[in-house]
């Protein structure tokens, strides 16, 4: 199959290139814009209590003003606000309202904080339910400009704007800058590393140009899929797509070029060498890409909208990268021939005495020692996972600390309870639409006010028909903190349900309740997505290797790699970096990337090991030869892919910094510990049993009587 594909592409390279250009142009011209959201509630299904409470609020309190932003005031000298300052706050708020900014209904001054350090004004804005609607963010931007102008009349005061839409505005600006940094950083990393590896500007530019064509095409297809199936996309997806496309795409190009160069060194002409490369590598990279695609597709089983849409998006990106690697890249390289390596001449001869040759010889002599050493390293790193803690503040963690919405939210917390920035809403509803009695309203408020962790409970707002009451509850702790989540989950919700009089029902909503439900949804996803992805990858490995044994220890190796990555990331960010925790969806993303891409490298190594075994080499020698030949490919691919993921840390926010480090570390572990050491060492130890029952390590000749040779071999 792959031999036929290679011959077809090599014979018709111009037709292949033209087809790619035409299809890419059509997709880019007709696809909708890819939109994203950092609204956590938009990712939860309707069955969760926090979403039911949100729907109840919109239904029973349609005229209730939505607080889209908060203006926070303090004194420049840090002293308490005076009565004159409070009067200035009211005056500025009135002037801001009088400006009639579109989407700003009113700016209502609030009270000074109990310690007089901070004052606030609530910005009433219409609620927006569309991720593509940027009008609220534009309104906040105009309000910020107006605020700075009005502050000239009160030189002692300083002020800034925080809140939901202010965070969304800062998120959009941060994402745009982060996207540019990540994109530039990714290209620079690929160019530098390929120049070092191949010493050829042509090879260095090849993935940048070809994947640069595929990237906007992938974005267009993903945007169309999101629109067609009404999927929600997380705000970090565009940066992640960039590194996945360039990283994985460059890996597949490397796999092909290394095998192409090896065939040239064996004396084949350029076109035959490319057919040989596609034939030999096609099955491995297709199986590897299949494992990645299926792993990402398993995210469609998630209950969280952000993960449900992220899976297909990344699967589409990897599929297009694979398609380009099997067709577009061979077509272009077949036209360039050996000039693809210009001006370097090193492609003509294999270097002697390489480090991978020595490592292969050592591993073939002492596979047990290398298996034990690599396994011990993974276990030690994995022990750090015992300290894992989750953080659910997606919006706040997606922003750099110097953004206005972050700075002034922290300022607000100097005077008001931490939960004042996002109060929790507790609803009490009487069945059948009957009116709630005053006694019920008072008793319910008294009982939830006694809950530990609850700061204040405002008097209830009652709906027009009197059947529903909304209590605004300010918690003692920040909305996304572990203590706030524990208050809502373990105390406030149970107390509200128990305090509801006969014939009534209570529901707890608000952002902290959303975080509690997200936590519940993530725990459910762990129990479904992880095993489904693992089983699907094992099936692919079993079909590729025609073995029931090898898939088990290969999956054990990637499981150890995942645990080691989670452990190292937890220690770095929570124990050393003192961050509140790792982003809640990071373990899922980490698991899929490390498992799927780690399987990529395992497949490349085991496929080459099987190929050498079919040549008649006994298991230990086959492992040594496979490490010698595939080692440089896996190492180069691992370094480049890790380097592209590392560019995520340039984004400047904790979410992408954590993701960048975790995926970088995970890929390095997958390449240099799992694929180069643990997998070949264990395969060498198990021997022919590793290929049972298909015995894919044997060819038509009978090599069963060959004696075991643990020594290194020449090329």
XYZ file of C-alpha atoms in Angstrom:
715
model
C 0.000 0.000 0.000
C 2.632 2.539 1.058
C 4.966 1.454 -1.722
C 2.189 2.201 -4.211
C 1.522 5.557 -2.572
C 5.217 6.428 -2.720
C 5.441 5.570 -6.432
C 2.272 7.559 -7.210
C 3.543 10.690 -5.415
C 7.050 10.511 -6.881
C 5.699 10.153 -10.432
C 3.203 13.046 -10.137
C 4.754 15.561 -7.711
C 3.403 18.689 -9.441
C -0.161 17.369 -9.395
C 0.125 16.636 -5.658
C 1.481 20.115 -4.893
C -1.181 21.798 -7.046
C -3.962 19.829 -5.343
C -2.750 20.938 -1.896
C -2.550 24.588 -2.925
C -6.037 24.593 -4.489
C -7.707 22.830 -1.556
C -5.922 25.019 1.002
C -6.961 28.197 -0.823
C -10.589 27.035 -1.008
C -10.725 26.144 2.697
C -9.063 29.384 3.822
C -11.363 31.499 1.647
C -14.628 29.900 2.769
C -14.052 28.849 6.401
C -15.518 30.891 9.283
C -13.336 32.530 11.925
C -12.135 30.316 14.765
C -13.615 31.721 17.994
C -12.798 30.813 21.580
C -14.129 31.362 25.079
C -12.786 31.498 28.639
C -16.287 31.321 30.176
C -16.156 28.177 32.296
C -19.940 27.857 32.512
C -20.250 27.595 28.733
C -18.327 24.304 28.837
C -20.639 22.432 31.228
C -23.714 20.438 30.152
C -27.184 21.533 31.256
C -27.546 18.708 33.784
C -25.264 20.297 36.402
C -26.764 22.320 39.258
C -24.721 25.464 38.545
C -26.054 25.583 34.977
C -29.626 24.939 36.147
C -29.206 27.859 38.580
C -27.906 30.065 35.772
C -30.898 29.200 33.584
C -33.241 29.879 36.519
C -31.700 33.305 37.036
C -32.120 34.249 33.374
C -35.711 32.988 33.365
C -36.990 34.437 36.646
C -34.927 37.625 36.793
C -34.758 38.798 33.153
C -34.644 42.472 34.203
C -31.887 41.950 36.760
C -28.840 43.885 35.706
C -25.804 41.838 34.787
C -22.613 43.106 36.437
C -20.224 42.784 33.522
C -17.378 44.756 35.078
C -16.335 46.429 38.326
C -14.579 49.790 38.695
C -12.214 49.661 41.672
C -10.942 52.847 43.392
C -8.176 53.438 45.932
C -5.905 56.289 46.971
C -2.523 56.724 45.284
C -0.857 57.263 48.668
C -2.332 54.049 50.080
C -4.238 55.822 52.855
C -7.916 55.135 53.679
C -10.530 56.753 51.445
C -12.071 59.910 52.890
C -15.640 61.160 52.646
C -14.461 63.530 49.904
C -12.996 60.569 48.034
C -16.314 58.698 48.333
C -18.101 61.742 46.908
C -15.599 61.835 44.039
C -16.321 58.151 43.316
C -20.048 58.903 43.031
C -19.371 61.899 40.797
C -17.065 59.916 38.473
C -19.584 57.050 38.311
C -22.349 59.464 37.296
C -20.162 61.028 34.597
C -19.285 57.586 33.210
C -22.991 56.697 33.022
C -23.738 60.020 31.317
C -21.304 59.211 28.495
C -23.844 56.664 27.151
C -21.230 54.166 26.043
C -22.786 51.418 23.934
C -23.446 48.234 25.987
C -22.926 50.146 29.279
C -26.340 50.488 30.973
C -25.109 52.210 34.116
C -22.151 52.658 36.460
C -23.540 52.476 39.999
C -21.263 53.521 42.891
C -21.011 51.090 45.777
C -19.910 51.500 49.368
C -16.402 51.874 50.695
C -14.866 48.683 52.064
C -15.041 48.163 55.846
C -11.359 49.151 56.196
C -11.894 52.196 53.900
C -9.041 51.042 51.636
C -11.130 50.390 48.517
C -14.357 51.561 46.897
C -16.141 50.038 43.942
C -18.696 50.858 41.270
C -20.709 48.149 39.515
C -20.961 48.325 35.711
C -24.349 47.053 34.512
C -24.142 45.518 31.046
C -26.386 43.282 28.916
C -25.391 39.632 29.122
C -23.732 38.116 26.052
C -24.090 34.400 25.316
C -21.960 34.338 22.164
C -18.218 33.705 22.231
C -17.864 35.653 18.966
C -19.589 38.784 20.333
C -16.799 41.272 21.107
C -19.115 44.251 21.761
C -18.903 43.915 25.602
C -15.095 43.890 25.457
C -15.131 46.946 23.158
C -17.402 48.698 25.655
C -15.005 47.976 28.531
C -12.100 49.306 26.476
C -13.980 52.596 25.887
C -14.954 52.712 29.559
C -11.304 52.382 30.575
C -10.359 55.335 28.375
C -13.236 57.382 29.809
C -12.276 56.446 33.381
C -8.716 57.672 32.929
C -10.050 60.977 31.622
C -12.484 61.414 34.532
C -9.781 60.633 37.109
C -8.150 63.979 36.261
C -10.810 65.627 38.399
C -9.719 63.548 41.421
C -5.903 63.612 41.489
C -5.713 61.724 44.805
C -7.529 58.678 43.411
C -6.413 55.803 41.242
C -8.783 53.329 39.588
C -9.023 50.403 37.200
C -11.598 48.000 35.803
C -11.888 44.284 36.533
C -14.699 41.728 36.256
C -15.865 39.259 33.617
C -15.819 41.381 30.475
C -12.636 43.180 31.548
C -10.969 39.777 31.859
C -12.333 38.816 28.443
C -10.835 42.002 26.932
C -7.449 41.351 28.528
C -7.696 37.698 27.475
C -8.222 38.654 23.820
C -5.248 41.023 23.904
C -3.077 38.485 25.721
C -4.059 35.680 23.315
C -3.183 37.814 20.288
C 0.240 38.625 21.679
C 0.758 35.081 22.937
C -0.165 33.704 19.517
C 2.404 35.911 17.827
C 5.122 34.984 20.349
C 4.338 31.273 20.183
C 4.188 31.313 16.374
C 7.479 33.168 15.971
C 9.153 31.137 18.711
C 8.032 27.851 17.162
C 9.390 28.745 13.729
C 12.697 30.004 15.151
C 13.154 26.825 17.227
C 12.463 24.580 14.222
C 14.794 26.552 11.938
C 17.674 26.524 14.429
C 17.382 22.864 15.377
C 17.050 21.637 11.791
C 20.026 23.767 10.750
C 22.073 22.159 13.526
C 20.926 18.620 12.690
C 21.140 18.709 8.873
C 23.330 21.807 8.278
C 21.042 22.680 5.376
C 18.852 25.787 5.041
C 16.633 23.919 2.572
C 15.734 21.210 5.104
C 15.276 23.874 7.787
C 12.808 25.841 5.660
C 10.945 22.786 4.367
C 8.617 22.227 7.373
C 8.137 25.974 7.896
C 6.912 26.454 4.325
C 4.890 23.254 3.976
C 3.277 23.325 7.430
C 2.754 27.052 6.962
C 0.469 26.030 4.083
C -1.288 23.335 6.121
C -1.757 25.423 9.300
C -4.379 27.953 8.077
C -6.105 25.104 6.254
C -6.367 23.147 9.529
C -7.655 26.210 11.376
C -10.337 26.682 8.713
C -11.474 23.058 8.867
C -11.607 23.184 12.687
C -13.592 26.451 12.651
C -16.072 24.942 10.191
C -16.434 21.831 12.372
C -17.005 23.955 15.488
C -19.693 25.955 13.719
C -21.384 22.877 12.253
C -21.508 20.964 15.553
C -21.825 23.966 17.924
C -18.608 23.174 19.781
C -16.964 25.489 22.327
C -13.249 26.140 21.961
C -10.951 26.972 24.862
C -9.070 30.282 24.586
C -5.678 28.514 24.459
C -6.516 26.302 21.460
C -4.974 28.533 18.772
C -1.533 28.526 20.431
C -1.809 24.779 21.036
C -2.779 24.170 17.408
C 0.282 26.075 16.219
C 2.732 23.973 18.199
C 0.922 20.699 17.453
C 0.920 21.307 13.713
C 4.527 22.486 13.510
C 5.811 20.060 16.129
C 4.064 16.876 15.002
C 4.338 17.829 11.319
C 8.086 18.396 11.659
C 8.417 15.040 13.433
C 6.795 13.227 10.515
C 9.018 15.105 8.051
C 12.067 14.102 10.094
C 11.040 10.429 10.149
C 10.782 10.551 6.357
C 14.013 12.492 5.733
C 16.151 10.306 7.994
C 14.964 7.178 6.177
C 15.378 8.931 2.808
C 18.974 9.819 3.703
C 19.637 6.245 4.837
C 18.399 4.890 1.484
C 20.603 7.366 -0.410
C 23.616 6.202 1.609
C 22.754 2.621 0.624
C 23.216 3.610 -3.056
C 19.647 4.174 -4.251
C 18.827 7.053 -6.610
C 16.795 9.995 -5.281
C 13.359 8.899 -6.526
C 13.806 5.257 -5.532
C 15.090 6.397 -2.150
C 11.919 8.434 -1.577
C 9.697 5.496 -2.542
C 11.764 3.349 -0.160
C 11.349 5.936 2.621
C 7.566 6.149 2.210
C 7.343 2.358 2.077
C 9.377 1.829 5.228
C 8.189 4.787 7.305
C 4.608 5.072 6.019
C 3.207 2.279 8.162
C 4.997 3.513 11.288
C 3.953 7.166 11.048
C 0.415 6.250 9.980
C 0.054 3.984 13.001
C 1.650 6.621 15.208
C -0.661 9.326 13.866
C -3.607 6.948 14.238
C -2.757 6.512 17.916
C -2.598 10.287 18.380
C -5.845 10.884 16.470
C -7.761 8.206 18.370
C -6.410 9.471 21.690
C -7.541 13.001 20.906
C -10.865 11.740 19.544
C -11.461 10.055 22.909
C -11.971 13.568 24.291
C -15.365 13.622 22.571
C -16.478 11.384 25.463
C -15.772 14.242 27.878
C -18.653 16.063 29.547
C -16.725 19.352 29.359
C -17.297 21.358 26.208
C -13.726 22.660 26.097
C -12.258 19.150 26.027
C -15.026 17.813 23.783
C -14.082 20.376 21.102
C -10.332 20.311 21.750
C -10.134 16.609 20.898
C -11.538 16.816 17.354
C -9.595 20.041 16.710
C -6.254 18.433 17.549
C -7.231 15.213 15.746
C -7.937 17.222 12.566
C -4.572 18.979 12.894
C -2.666 15.688 13.279
C -4.554 14.064 10.390
C -3.642 16.922 8.043
C -0.026 16.796 9.262
C 0.045 13.055 8.471
C -1.543 13.585 5.052
C 1.038 16.246 4.280
C 3.850 14.009 5.493
C 2.784 11.140 3.212
C 2.020 13.183 0.078
C 3.102 16.839 0.035
C 6.531 16.321 1.619
C 7.551 13.364 -0.612
C 6.348 15.315 -3.668
C 8.473 18.367 -2.848
C 11.535 16.324 -1.817
C 11.318 14.160 -4.946
C 11.559 17.348 -7.021
C 14.521 18.652 -5.037
C 16.346 15.312 -4.919
C 19.659 15.437 -3.050
C 19.597 19.252 -3.269
C 17.304 19.152 -0.254
C 20.485 18.652 1.833
C 22.394 21.512 0.157
C 25.086 22.656 0.867
C 25.961 19.854 3.308
C 27.704 16.734 1.976
C 27.331 14.732 5.168
C 24.273 12.896 3.830
C 26.542 10.782 1.598
C 28.246 8.826 4.377
C 27.081 7.519 7.729
C 29.208 8.832 10.632
C 31.230 6.176 12.454
C 31.455 5.643 16.170
C 28.351 7.658 17.000
C 27.041 7.963 20.551
C 23.895 6.057 19.621
C 26.015 3.221 18.259
C 27.858 2.974 21.574
C 24.620 3.246 23.543
C 23.089 0.520 21.383
C 26.042 -1.740 22.049
C 25.807 -1.159 25.790
C 22.060 -1.792 25.835
C 22.375 -5.003 23.837
C 24.942 -6.294 26.375
C 23.129 -5.164 29.556
C 19.411 -4.714 28.792
C 18.350 -5.541 32.374
C 20.499 -2.744 33.805
C 19.151 -0.171 31.338
C 15.546 -1.277 31.901
C 15.980 -1.012 35.685
C 17.713 2.380 35.520
C 15.172 3.989 33.180
C 12.267 2.478 35.119
C 13.680 3.809 38.410
C 14.013 7.325 36.974
C 10.359 7.253 35.891
C 9.179 5.960 39.276
C 11.105 8.617 41.222
C 9.640 11.400 39.075
C 6.173 9.850 39.332
C 6.237 10.092 43.135
C 5.766 13.866 42.801
C 2.256 13.254 41.432
C 1.119 12.508 44.995
C 1.168 16.283 45.607
C -1.083 17.137 42.641
C -3.708 19.847 43.246
C -6.181 21.252 40.718
C -6.821 24.944 39.977
C -10.154 25.889 38.357
C -9.645 29.610 37.696
C -9.371 29.320 33.908
C -9.929 33.029 33.173
C -7.546 34.328 35.833
C -4.844 31.786 35.053
C -4.996 32.643 31.357
C -3.857 36.206 32.081
C -0.435 37.662 32.931
C -0.205 39.271 36.373
C 0.303 42.768 34.918
C -3.049 42.911 33.100
C -5.424 45.579 34.440
C -8.219 43.159 35.327
C -5.805 41.036 37.399
C -4.124 44.005 39.115
C -7.394 45.630 40.180
C -9.031 42.377 41.259
C -6.154 41.931 43.706
C -6.590 45.563 44.770
C -10.292 44.959 45.426
C -9.444 42.009 47.649
C -7.502 44.387 49.943
C -10.780 45.835 51.197
C -13.587 43.419 50.402
C -13.982 39.690 51.130
C -12.193 37.665 48.498
C -15.509 36.290 47.251
C -16.943 39.760 46.604
C -15.555 39.774 43.062
C -17.828 36.865 42.098
C -20.647 36.265 44.624
C -22.354 32.905 44.821
C -26.087 32.869 44.049
C -28.456 30.704 46.085
C -31.979 30.329 44.700
C -35.080 29.215 46.547
C -38.102 28.280 44.390
C -41.580 27.182 45.471
C -43.192 24.415 43.437
C -46.168 25.270 41.235
C -45.314 28.963 41.011
C -46.799 29.795 44.432
C -45.466 32.765 46.375
C -42.763 32.321 49.002
C -43.754 33.496 52.483
C -41.760 36.094 54.412
C -41.081 33.523 57.121
C -39.617 31.096 54.572
C -37.408 33.830 53.099
C -36.111 34.972 56.487
C -35.522 31.488 57.908
C -33.715 30.315 54.754
C -31.394 33.347 54.816
C -30.605 32.820 58.499
C -29.679 29.185 58.001
C -27.342 29.708 55.009
C -25.747 32.706 56.769
C -24.581 30.319 59.520
C -22.613 28.133 57.086
C -18.859 28.220 57.844
C -17.008 29.974 55.009
C -19.936 32.268 54.178
C -19.103 35.937 54.716
C -22.344 37.793 54.074
C -25.792 36.969 52.700
C -27.642 39.891 51.099
C -31.430 40.273 51.473
C -33.164 38.207 48.789
C -34.353 39.583 45.479
C -37.760 38.081 44.705
C -39.080 37.411 41.204
C -42.179 39.207 39.906
C -44.504 36.286 40.664
C -42.946 35.825 44.109
C -42.098 32.165 43.593
C -38.288 32.491 43.369
C -35.777 34.270 45.621
C -32.146 35.021 44.778
C -29.677 35.352 47.687
C -26.291 36.902 46.843
C -23.725 35.132 49.035
C -20.197 36.473 49.483
C -17.724 33.779 50.525
C -14.740 34.363 52.813
C -12.291 32.961 50.264
C -11.383 33.727 46.617
C -13.942 32.136 44.229
C -11.463 29.691 42.675
C -9.670 28.675 45.879
C -9.806 25.187 47.371
C -11.441 26.612 50.507
C -14.219 28.310 48.495
C -14.877 25.117 46.540
C -15.012 23.132 49.762
C -17.458 25.660 51.245
C -19.859 25.330 48.312
C -19.512 21.593 47.799
C -19.385 20.310 51.381
C -21.312 22.938 53.355
C -23.310 25.553 51.436
C -25.041 23.236 48.946
C -26.009 20.610 51.531
C -27.161 23.343 53.948
C -29.217 25.101 51.241
C -30.859 21.821 50.199
C -31.651 20.917 53.813
C -32.906 24.425 54.653
C -35.398 24.516 51.776
C -38.935 24.349 53.322
C -41.367 21.675 52.214
C -42.654 22.364 48.715
C -39.550 24.338 47.715
C -36.277 23.587 45.974
C -32.899 25.298 46.348
C -30.091 25.572 43.802
C -26.596 27.015 44.225
C -25.032 28.831 41.273
C -22.277 31.310 40.537
C -18.693 30.849 39.427
C -17.569 28.854 42.487
C -20.453 26.437 41.965
C -19.371 26.142 38.330
C -15.861 25.205 39.495
C -17.318 22.567 41.832
C -19.281 21.045 38.946
C -16.254 21.201 36.649
C -14.299 19.268 39.268
C -17.025 16.622 39.311
C -17.079 16.490 35.499
C -13.287 16.154 35.300
C -13.287 13.259 37.777
C -15.890 11.544 35.595
C -13.805 12.229 32.461
C -10.717 10.702 34.064
C -12.619 7.455 34.591
C -13.845 7.367 30.969
C -11.358 9.140 28.676
C -8.184 7.632 30.150
C -9.128 3.940 29.786
C -10.835 4.418 26.396
C -7.760 6.158 24.964
C -5.473 3.478 26.424
C -7.530 0.601 25.011
C -7.730 2.191 21.546
C -3.973 2.779 21.451
C -3.337 -0.806 22.566
C -5.555 -2.068 19.742
C -3.535 -0.035 17.214
C -0.281 -1.382 18.654
C -1.620 -4.921 18.561
C -2.686 -4.612 14.932
C 0.578 -2.972 13.875
C 2.864 -5.400 15.703
C 0.523 -8.432 15.452
C 1.320 -9.115 19.084
C -0.635 -9.443 22.330
C 2.457 -9.015 24.504
C 4.232 -5.878 23.239
C 1.231 -3.514 23.612
C 1.113 -4.197 27.363
C 4.640 -3.164 28.241
C 4.555 -0.317 25.719
C 1.463 1.089 27.464
C 3.087 0.536 30.860
C 6.018 2.643 29.673
C 3.811 5.533 28.512
C 1.768 5.320 31.740
C 5.011 5.698 33.697
C 5.946 8.592 31.416
C 2.630 10.323 32.146
C 2.993 9.835 35.906
C 6.582 11.118 35.784
C 5.490 14.213 33.856
C 2.601 14.946 36.216
C 4.914 14.500 39.186
C 7.633 16.817 37.880
C 5.098 19.483 36.874
C 3.334 19.339 40.252
C 6.583 19.704 42.168
C 7.802 22.599 40.032
C 4.626 24.697 40.042
C 2.886 23.873 43.333
C 5.713 22.889 45.691
C 8.484 25.142 44.370
C 6.506 27.808 42.495
C 3.792 28.148 45.192
C 1.000 28.281 42.610
C -2.477 27.248 43.821
C -2.412 24.167 41.619
C -2.260 22.873 38.063
C -5.064 23.815 35.688
C -7.840 21.265 36.052
C -7.751 20.033 32.439
C -3.939 19.784 32.287
C -3.714 16.119 33.396
C -6.121 15.112 30.608
C -4.174 17.052 27.975
C -0.882 15.804 29.398
C -2.089 12.207 29.438
C -3.211 12.304 25.822
C -0.096 14.042 24.529
C 2.410 11.972 26.465
C 0.529 8.743 25.804
C -0.124 9.405 22.124
C 3.161 11.069 21.186
C 5.116 8.746 23.451
C 3.503 5.919 21.529
C 4.733 7.623 18.330
C 8.335 7.208 19.404
C 7.740 3.715 20.763
C 6.211 2.686 17.447
C 9.179 4.085 15.501
C 11.640 2.248 17.747
C 9.757 -1.062 17.873
C 9.063 -1.013 14.116
C 12.781 -0.644 13.431
C 13.596 -3.280 16.030
C 11.177 -5.689 14.348
C 12.711 -4.863 10.970
C 16.188 -5.733 12.246
C 14.862 -8.950 13.829
C 13.415 -9.935 10.446
C 16.891 -9.560 8.994
C 17.927 -12.459 11.217
C 19.421 -10.643 14.199
C 18.670 -12.112 17.631
C 16.618 -9.904 20.023
C 19.461 -8.197 21.883
C 21.462 -7.433 18.777
C 18.286 -6.235 17.006
C 17.669 -3.817 19.899
C 21.213 -2.458 19.648
C 21.014 -1.959 15.883
C 17.563 -0.383 16.117
C 18.829 2.069 18.736
C 21.815 2.933 16.563
C 19.687 3.708 13.496
C 16.487 5.067 15.043
C 18.142 6.834 17.964
C 19.165 9.951 16.016
C 15.684 10.212 14.456
C 13.840 9.892 17.762
C 16.256 12.212 19.574
C 16.009 14.884 16.887
C 12.217 14.567 16.679
C 11.909 14.686 20.463
C 14.094 17.776 20.811
C 12.239 19.627 18.052
C 8.773 18.688 19.343
C 9.779 19.561 22.911
C 11.235 22.844 21.664
C 7.992 23.777 19.932
C 5.949 22.994 23.052
C 8.407 25.048 25.118
C 7.379 28.145 23.150
C 4.025 28.006 24.966
C 5.884 29.297 28.021
C 6.475 32.565 26.134
C 2.748 33.360 26.382
C 3.168 34.898 29.825
C 0.245 33.276 31.674
C 0.232 30.385 34.107
C -2.108 28.187 32.045
C 0.117 28.068 28.953
C 3.300 28.131 31.049
C 2.185 25.004 32.896
C 1.044 23.373 29.666
C 4.278 24.299 27.883
C 6.507 22.878 30.606
C 4.434 19.725 31.085
C 4.329 18.850 27.399
C 8.007 19.741 26.879
C 9.081 17.589 29.813
C 6.716 14.788 28.815
C 8.022 14.651 25.245
C 11.654 14.599 26.422
C 10.845 11.764 28.830
C 8.956 9.906 26.080
C 11.824 10.236 23.616
C 14.964 9.875 25.745
C 13.831 7.609 28.597
C 10.905 5.588 27.251
C 11.650 5.102 23.550
C 15.463 5.116 23.601
C 16.038 3.134 26.799
C 13.083 1.451 28.487
C 11.272 0.084 25.411
C 14.267 -1.471 23.553
C 15.723 -2.799 26.824
C 12.487 -4.546 27.834
C 11.979 -5.848 24.280
C 15.514 -7.267 24.291
C 14.870 -8.953 27.647
C 11.570 -10.525 26.604
C 13.013 -11.657 23.291
C 10.858 -13.505 20.747
C 7.990 -13.696 23.260
C 7.433 -9.959 22.752
C 5.993 -10.748 19.299
C 3.639 -13.547 20.366
C 1.400 -14.821 18.803
C 2.040 -13.202 15.409
C 5.836 -13.548 15.595
C 6.222 -10.402 13.520
C 9.972 -10.487 14.167
C 10.442 -13.407 11.797
C 10.542 -13.375 8.023
C 10.009 -16.304 5.679
C 13.331 -17.783 6.681
C 13.719 -19.671 9.904
C 15.970 -17.804 12.283
C 14.934 -19.702 15.337
C 18.210 -21.574 15.645
C 20.363 -18.461 15.642
C 22.444 -18.045 18.713
C 21.974 -15.048 20.937
C 24.648 -12.436 20.400
C 24.608 -9.689 22.992
C 27.442 -7.754 21.376
C 27.248 -4.648 19.228
C 27.086 -4.923 15.488
C 28.546 -2.969 12.627
C 26.295 -1.021 10.300
